[in-house]
PDB file of C-alpha atoms in Angstrom:
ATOM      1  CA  UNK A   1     122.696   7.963  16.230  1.00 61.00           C
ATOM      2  CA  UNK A   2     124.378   7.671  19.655  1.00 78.00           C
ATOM      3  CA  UNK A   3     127.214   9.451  17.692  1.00 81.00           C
ATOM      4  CA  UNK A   4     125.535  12.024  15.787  1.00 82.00           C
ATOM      5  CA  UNK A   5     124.074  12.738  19.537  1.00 79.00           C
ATOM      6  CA  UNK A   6     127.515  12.457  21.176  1.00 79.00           C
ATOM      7  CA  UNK A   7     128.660  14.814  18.620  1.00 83.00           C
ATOM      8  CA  UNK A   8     126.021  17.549  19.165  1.00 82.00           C
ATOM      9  CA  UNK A   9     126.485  17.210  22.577  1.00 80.00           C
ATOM     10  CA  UNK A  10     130.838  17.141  22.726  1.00 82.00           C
ATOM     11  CA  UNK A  11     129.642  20.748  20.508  1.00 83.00           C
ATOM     12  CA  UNK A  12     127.171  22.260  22.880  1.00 82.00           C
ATOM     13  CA  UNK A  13     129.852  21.805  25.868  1.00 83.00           C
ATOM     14  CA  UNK A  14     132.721  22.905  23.594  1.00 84.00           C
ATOM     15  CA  UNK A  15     130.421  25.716  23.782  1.00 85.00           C
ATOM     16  CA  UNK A  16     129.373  26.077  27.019  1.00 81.00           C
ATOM     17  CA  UNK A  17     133.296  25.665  27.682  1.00 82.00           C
ATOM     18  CA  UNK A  18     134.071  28.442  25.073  1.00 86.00           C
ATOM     19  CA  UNK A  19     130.984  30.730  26.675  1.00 84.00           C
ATOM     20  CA  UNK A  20     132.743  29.632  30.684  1.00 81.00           C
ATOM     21  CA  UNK A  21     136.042  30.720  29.488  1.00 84.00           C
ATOM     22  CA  UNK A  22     135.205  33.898  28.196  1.00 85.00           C
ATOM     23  CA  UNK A  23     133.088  34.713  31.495  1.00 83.00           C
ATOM     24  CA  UNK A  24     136.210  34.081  34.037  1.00 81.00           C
ATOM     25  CA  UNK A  25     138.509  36.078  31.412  1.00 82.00           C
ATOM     26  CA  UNK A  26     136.104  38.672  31.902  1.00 81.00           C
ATOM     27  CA  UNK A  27     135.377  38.211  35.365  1.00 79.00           C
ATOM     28  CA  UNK A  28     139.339  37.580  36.108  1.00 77.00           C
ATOM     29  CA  UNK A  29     139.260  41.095  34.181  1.00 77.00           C
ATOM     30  CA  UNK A  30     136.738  42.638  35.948  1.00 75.00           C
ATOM     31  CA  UNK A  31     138.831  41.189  39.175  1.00 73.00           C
ATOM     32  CA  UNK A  32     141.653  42.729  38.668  1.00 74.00           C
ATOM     33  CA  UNK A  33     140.888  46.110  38.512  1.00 73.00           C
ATOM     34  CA  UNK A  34     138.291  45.542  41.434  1.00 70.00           C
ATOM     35  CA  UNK A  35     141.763  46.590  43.491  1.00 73.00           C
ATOM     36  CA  UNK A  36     141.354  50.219  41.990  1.00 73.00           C
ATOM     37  CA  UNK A  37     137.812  50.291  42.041  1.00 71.00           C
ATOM     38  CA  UNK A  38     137.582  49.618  45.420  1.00 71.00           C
ATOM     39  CA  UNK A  39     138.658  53.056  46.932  1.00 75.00           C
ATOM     40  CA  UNK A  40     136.544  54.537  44.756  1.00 76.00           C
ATOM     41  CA  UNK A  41     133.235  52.600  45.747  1.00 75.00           C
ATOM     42  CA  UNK A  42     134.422  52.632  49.472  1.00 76.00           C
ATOM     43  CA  UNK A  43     134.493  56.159  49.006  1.00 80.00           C
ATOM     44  CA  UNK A  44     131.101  56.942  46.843  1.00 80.00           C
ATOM     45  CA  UNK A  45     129.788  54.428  50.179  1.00 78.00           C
ATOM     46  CA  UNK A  46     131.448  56.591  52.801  1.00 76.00           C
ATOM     47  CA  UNK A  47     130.450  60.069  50.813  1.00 77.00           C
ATOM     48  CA  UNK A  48     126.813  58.671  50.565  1.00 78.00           C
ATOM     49  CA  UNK A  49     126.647  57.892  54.142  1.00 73.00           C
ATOM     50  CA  UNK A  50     128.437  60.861  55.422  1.00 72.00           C
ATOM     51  CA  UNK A  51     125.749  62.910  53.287  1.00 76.00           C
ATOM     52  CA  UNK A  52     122.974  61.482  55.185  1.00 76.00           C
ATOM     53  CA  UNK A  53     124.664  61.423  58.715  1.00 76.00           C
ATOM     54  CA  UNK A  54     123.869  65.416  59.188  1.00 75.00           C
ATOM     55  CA  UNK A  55     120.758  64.604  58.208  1.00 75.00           C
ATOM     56  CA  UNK A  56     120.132  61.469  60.244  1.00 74.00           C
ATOM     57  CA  UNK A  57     121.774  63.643  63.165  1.00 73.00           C
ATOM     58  CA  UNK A  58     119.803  66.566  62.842  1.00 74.00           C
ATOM     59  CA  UNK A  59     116.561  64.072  62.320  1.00 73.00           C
ATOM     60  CA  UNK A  60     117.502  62.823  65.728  1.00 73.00           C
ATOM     61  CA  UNK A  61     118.260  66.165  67.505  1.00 70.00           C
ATOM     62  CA  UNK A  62     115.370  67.798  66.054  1.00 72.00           C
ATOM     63  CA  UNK A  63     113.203  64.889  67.729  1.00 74.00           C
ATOM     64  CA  UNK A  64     115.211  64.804  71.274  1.00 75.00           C
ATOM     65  CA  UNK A  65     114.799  68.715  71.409  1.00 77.00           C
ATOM     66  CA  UNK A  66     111.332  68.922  69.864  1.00 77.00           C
ATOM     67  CA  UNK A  67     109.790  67.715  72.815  1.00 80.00           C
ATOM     68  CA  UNK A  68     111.176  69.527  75.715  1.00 82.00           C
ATOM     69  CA  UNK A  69     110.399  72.755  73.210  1.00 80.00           C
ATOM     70  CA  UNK A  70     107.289  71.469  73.248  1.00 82.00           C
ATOM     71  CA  UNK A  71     106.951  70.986  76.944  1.00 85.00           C
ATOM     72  CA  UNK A  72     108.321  74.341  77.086  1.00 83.00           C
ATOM     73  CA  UNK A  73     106.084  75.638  74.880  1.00 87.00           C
ATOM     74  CA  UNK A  74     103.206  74.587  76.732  1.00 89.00           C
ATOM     75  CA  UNK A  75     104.498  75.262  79.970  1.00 89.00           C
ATOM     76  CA  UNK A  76     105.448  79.429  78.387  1.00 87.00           C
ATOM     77  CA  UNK A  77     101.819  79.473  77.224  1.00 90.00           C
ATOM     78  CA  UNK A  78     100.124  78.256  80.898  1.00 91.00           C
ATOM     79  CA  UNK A  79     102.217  80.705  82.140  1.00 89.00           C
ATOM     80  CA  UNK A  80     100.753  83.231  79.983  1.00 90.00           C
ATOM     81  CA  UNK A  81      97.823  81.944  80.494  1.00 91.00           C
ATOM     82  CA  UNK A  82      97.874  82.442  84.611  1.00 92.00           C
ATOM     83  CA  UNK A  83      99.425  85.794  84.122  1.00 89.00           C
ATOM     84  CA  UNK A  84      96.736  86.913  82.115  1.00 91.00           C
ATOM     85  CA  UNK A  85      94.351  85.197  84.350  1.00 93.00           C
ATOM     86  CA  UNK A  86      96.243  86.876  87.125  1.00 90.00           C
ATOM     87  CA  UNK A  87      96.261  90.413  85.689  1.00 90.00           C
ATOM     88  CA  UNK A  88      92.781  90.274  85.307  1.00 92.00           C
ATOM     89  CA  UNK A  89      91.904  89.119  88.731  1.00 91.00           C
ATOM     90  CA  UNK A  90      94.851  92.618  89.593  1.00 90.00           C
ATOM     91  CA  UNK A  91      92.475  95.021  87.451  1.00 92.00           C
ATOM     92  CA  UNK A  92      89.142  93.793  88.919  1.00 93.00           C
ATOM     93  CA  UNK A  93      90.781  94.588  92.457  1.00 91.00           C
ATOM     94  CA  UNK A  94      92.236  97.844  91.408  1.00 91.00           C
ATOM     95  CA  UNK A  95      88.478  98.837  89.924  1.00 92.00           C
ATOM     96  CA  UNK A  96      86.812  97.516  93.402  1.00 93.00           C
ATOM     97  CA  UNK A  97      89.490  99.432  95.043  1.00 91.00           C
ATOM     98  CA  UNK A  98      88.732 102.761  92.876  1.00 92.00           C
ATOM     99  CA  UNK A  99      85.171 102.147  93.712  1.00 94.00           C
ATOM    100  CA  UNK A 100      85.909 101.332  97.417  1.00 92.00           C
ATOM    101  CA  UNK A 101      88.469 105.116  97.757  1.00 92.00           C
ATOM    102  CA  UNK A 102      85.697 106.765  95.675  1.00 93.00           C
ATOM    103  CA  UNK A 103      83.302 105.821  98.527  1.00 92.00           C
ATOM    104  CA  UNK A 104      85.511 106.441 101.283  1.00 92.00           C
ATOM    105  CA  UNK A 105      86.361 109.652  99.764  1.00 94.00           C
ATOM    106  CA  UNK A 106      82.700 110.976  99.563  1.00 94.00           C
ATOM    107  CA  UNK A 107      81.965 109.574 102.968  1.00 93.00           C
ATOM    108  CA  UNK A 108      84.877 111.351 104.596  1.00 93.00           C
ATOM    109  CA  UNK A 109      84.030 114.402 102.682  1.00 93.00           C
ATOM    110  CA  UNK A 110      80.365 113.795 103.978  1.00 94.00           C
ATOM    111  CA  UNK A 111      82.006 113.469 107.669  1.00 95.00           C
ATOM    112  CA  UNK A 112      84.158 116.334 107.447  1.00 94.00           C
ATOM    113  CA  UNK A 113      81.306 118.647 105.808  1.00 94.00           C
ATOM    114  CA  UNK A 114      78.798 117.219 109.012  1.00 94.00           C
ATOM    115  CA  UNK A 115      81.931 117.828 111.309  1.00 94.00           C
ATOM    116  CA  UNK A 116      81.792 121.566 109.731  1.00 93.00           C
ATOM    117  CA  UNK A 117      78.322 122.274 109.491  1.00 94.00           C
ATOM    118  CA  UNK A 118      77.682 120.574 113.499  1.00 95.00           C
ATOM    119  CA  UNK A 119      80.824 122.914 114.250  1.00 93.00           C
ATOM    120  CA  UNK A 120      79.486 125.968 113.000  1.00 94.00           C
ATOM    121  CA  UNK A 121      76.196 125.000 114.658  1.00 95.00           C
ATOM    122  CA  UNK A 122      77.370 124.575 118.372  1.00 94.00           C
ATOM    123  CA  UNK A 123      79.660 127.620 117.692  1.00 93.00           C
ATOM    124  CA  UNK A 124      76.793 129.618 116.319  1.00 94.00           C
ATOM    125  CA  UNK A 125      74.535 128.513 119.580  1.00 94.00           C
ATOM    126  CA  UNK A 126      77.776 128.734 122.040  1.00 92.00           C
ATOM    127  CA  UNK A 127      77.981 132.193 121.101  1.00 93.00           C
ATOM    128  CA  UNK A 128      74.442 133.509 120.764  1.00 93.00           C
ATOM    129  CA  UNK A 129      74.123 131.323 124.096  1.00 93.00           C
ATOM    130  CA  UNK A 130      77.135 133.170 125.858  1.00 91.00           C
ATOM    131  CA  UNK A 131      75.430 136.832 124.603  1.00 91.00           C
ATOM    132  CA  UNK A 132      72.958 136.316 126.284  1.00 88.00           C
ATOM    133  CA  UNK A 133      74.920 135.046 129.444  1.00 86.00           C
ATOM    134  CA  UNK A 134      76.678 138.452 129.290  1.00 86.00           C
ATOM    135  CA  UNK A 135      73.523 140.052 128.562  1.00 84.00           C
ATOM    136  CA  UNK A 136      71.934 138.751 131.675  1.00 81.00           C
ATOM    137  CA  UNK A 137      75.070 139.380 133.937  1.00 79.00           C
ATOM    138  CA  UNK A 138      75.395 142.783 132.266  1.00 79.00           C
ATOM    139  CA  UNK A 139      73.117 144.010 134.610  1.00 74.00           C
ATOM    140  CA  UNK A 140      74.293 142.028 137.751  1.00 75.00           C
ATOM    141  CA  UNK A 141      77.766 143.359 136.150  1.00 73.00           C
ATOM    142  CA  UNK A 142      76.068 146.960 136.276  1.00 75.00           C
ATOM    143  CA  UNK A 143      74.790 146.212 140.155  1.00 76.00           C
ATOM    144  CA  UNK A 144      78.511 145.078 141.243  1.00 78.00           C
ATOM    145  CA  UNK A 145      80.095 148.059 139.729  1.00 78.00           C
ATOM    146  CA  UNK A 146      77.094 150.112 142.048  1.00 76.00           C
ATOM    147  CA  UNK A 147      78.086 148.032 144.553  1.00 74.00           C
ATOM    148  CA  UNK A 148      81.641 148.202 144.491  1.00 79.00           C
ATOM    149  CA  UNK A 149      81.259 151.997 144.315  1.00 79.00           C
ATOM    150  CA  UNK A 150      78.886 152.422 147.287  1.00 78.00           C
ATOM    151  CA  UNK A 151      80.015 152.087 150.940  1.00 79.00           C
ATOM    152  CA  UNK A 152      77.956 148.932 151.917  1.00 78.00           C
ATOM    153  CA  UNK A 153      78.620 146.166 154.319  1.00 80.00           C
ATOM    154  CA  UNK A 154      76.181 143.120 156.479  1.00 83.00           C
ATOM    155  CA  UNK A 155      75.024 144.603 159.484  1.00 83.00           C
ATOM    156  CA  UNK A 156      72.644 141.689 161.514  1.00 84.00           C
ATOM    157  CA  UNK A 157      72.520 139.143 158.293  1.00 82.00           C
ATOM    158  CA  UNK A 158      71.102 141.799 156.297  1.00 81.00           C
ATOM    159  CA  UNK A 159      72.633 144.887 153.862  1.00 78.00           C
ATOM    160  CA  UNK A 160      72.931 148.126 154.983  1.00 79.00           C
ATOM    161  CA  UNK A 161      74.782 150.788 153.095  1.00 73.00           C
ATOM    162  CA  UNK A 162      76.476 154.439 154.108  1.00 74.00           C
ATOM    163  CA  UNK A 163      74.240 156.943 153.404  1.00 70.00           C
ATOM    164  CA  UNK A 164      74.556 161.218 153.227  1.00 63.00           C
ATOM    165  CA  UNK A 165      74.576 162.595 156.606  1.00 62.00           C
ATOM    166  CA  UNK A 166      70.915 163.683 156.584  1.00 58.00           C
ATOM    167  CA  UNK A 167      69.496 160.039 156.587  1.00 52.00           C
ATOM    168  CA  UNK A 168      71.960 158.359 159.347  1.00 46.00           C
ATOM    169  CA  UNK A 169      69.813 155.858 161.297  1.00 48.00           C
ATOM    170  CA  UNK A 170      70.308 152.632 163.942  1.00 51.00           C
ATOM    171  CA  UNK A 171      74.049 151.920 162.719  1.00 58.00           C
ATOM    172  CA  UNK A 172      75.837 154.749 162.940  1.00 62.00           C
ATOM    173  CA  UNK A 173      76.830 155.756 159.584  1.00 66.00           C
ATOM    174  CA  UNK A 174      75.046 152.694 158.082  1.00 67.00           C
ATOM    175  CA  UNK A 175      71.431 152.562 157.452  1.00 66.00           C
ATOM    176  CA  UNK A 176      69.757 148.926 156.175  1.00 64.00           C
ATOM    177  CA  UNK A 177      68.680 148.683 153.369  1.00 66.00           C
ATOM    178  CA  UNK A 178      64.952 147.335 152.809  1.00 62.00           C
ATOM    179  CA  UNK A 179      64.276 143.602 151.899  1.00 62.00           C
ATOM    180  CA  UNK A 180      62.326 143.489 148.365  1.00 51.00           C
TER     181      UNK A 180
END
């Protein structure tokens, strides 16, 4: 029995042997044309990493310049923000400005059309007030024309004037004339 085992075991390694040698032929096969296979897979490698490189780089340039965009971004829309903000606070002045000019305007119209009407009042009372100044010194006007035409002159502190020849009295020429 030892043999008959011996025998079916010297025919499993023949075997094994036979199965061994026919792997390394193949493998020695497979070895030598690993030489012009090489290229081929460094190649297919390189290709397969040079395909993804653009994409790895523009994975990492889209994330170094997404966020100063974003800060950007944000920094563009505050600024927006305060010039809205800004414009807002511009028309509000302008309105109270309108408003303020509108006021001014009426008050200086007001003032001038005062200024006018007070004008045209003192000049209205100046010049009724001055008629009747003349009025009044029409007459004196009317004695100092008599006056300047008659021949009088102060005889004693008191008036005397040159009458006709008929009524000469105490002054010569001259006669006084009476006190009222």
């Amino acid at each position: 029995m030892n043999e008959e085992k011996s025998m079916v075991l010297v025919s499993k390694i023949a075997a094994l042997v036979e199965q061994f040698e026919r792997r390394c032929e193949h493998t020695g096969n497979q070895l030598q044309q690993l030489p012009q296979q090489v290229p081929g897979m460094v190649r297919q490698s390189a290709d397969a990493h040079l395909r993804r490189i653009p994409d790895e780089v523009m994975g990492s340039v889209r994330s170094g310049i997404e966020r100063p965009v974003a800060a950007y971004e944000q920094r563009l829309r505050e600024a927006g923000d305060q010039l809205q903000q800004a414009s807002k606070a511009f028309t509000t002045q302008l309105l109270r400005a309108e408003t303020l000019h509108k006021a001014l305007i009426w008050k200086v119209a007001g003032i001038t059309l005062g200024s006018l009407a007070i004008l045209l009042a003192g000049g209205g009372w100046l010049s009724w007030h001055y008629q009747e100044e003349i009025r009044k010194s029409q007459l004196s006007a009317d004695l100092m024309r008599a006056y300047n035409q008659a021949d009088v002159t102060l005889c004693n502190d008191r008036l005397c004037a040159k009458v006709g020849k008929r009524d000469r009295q105490r002054y010569g020429e001259y006669v006084q004339v009476e006190a009222r």
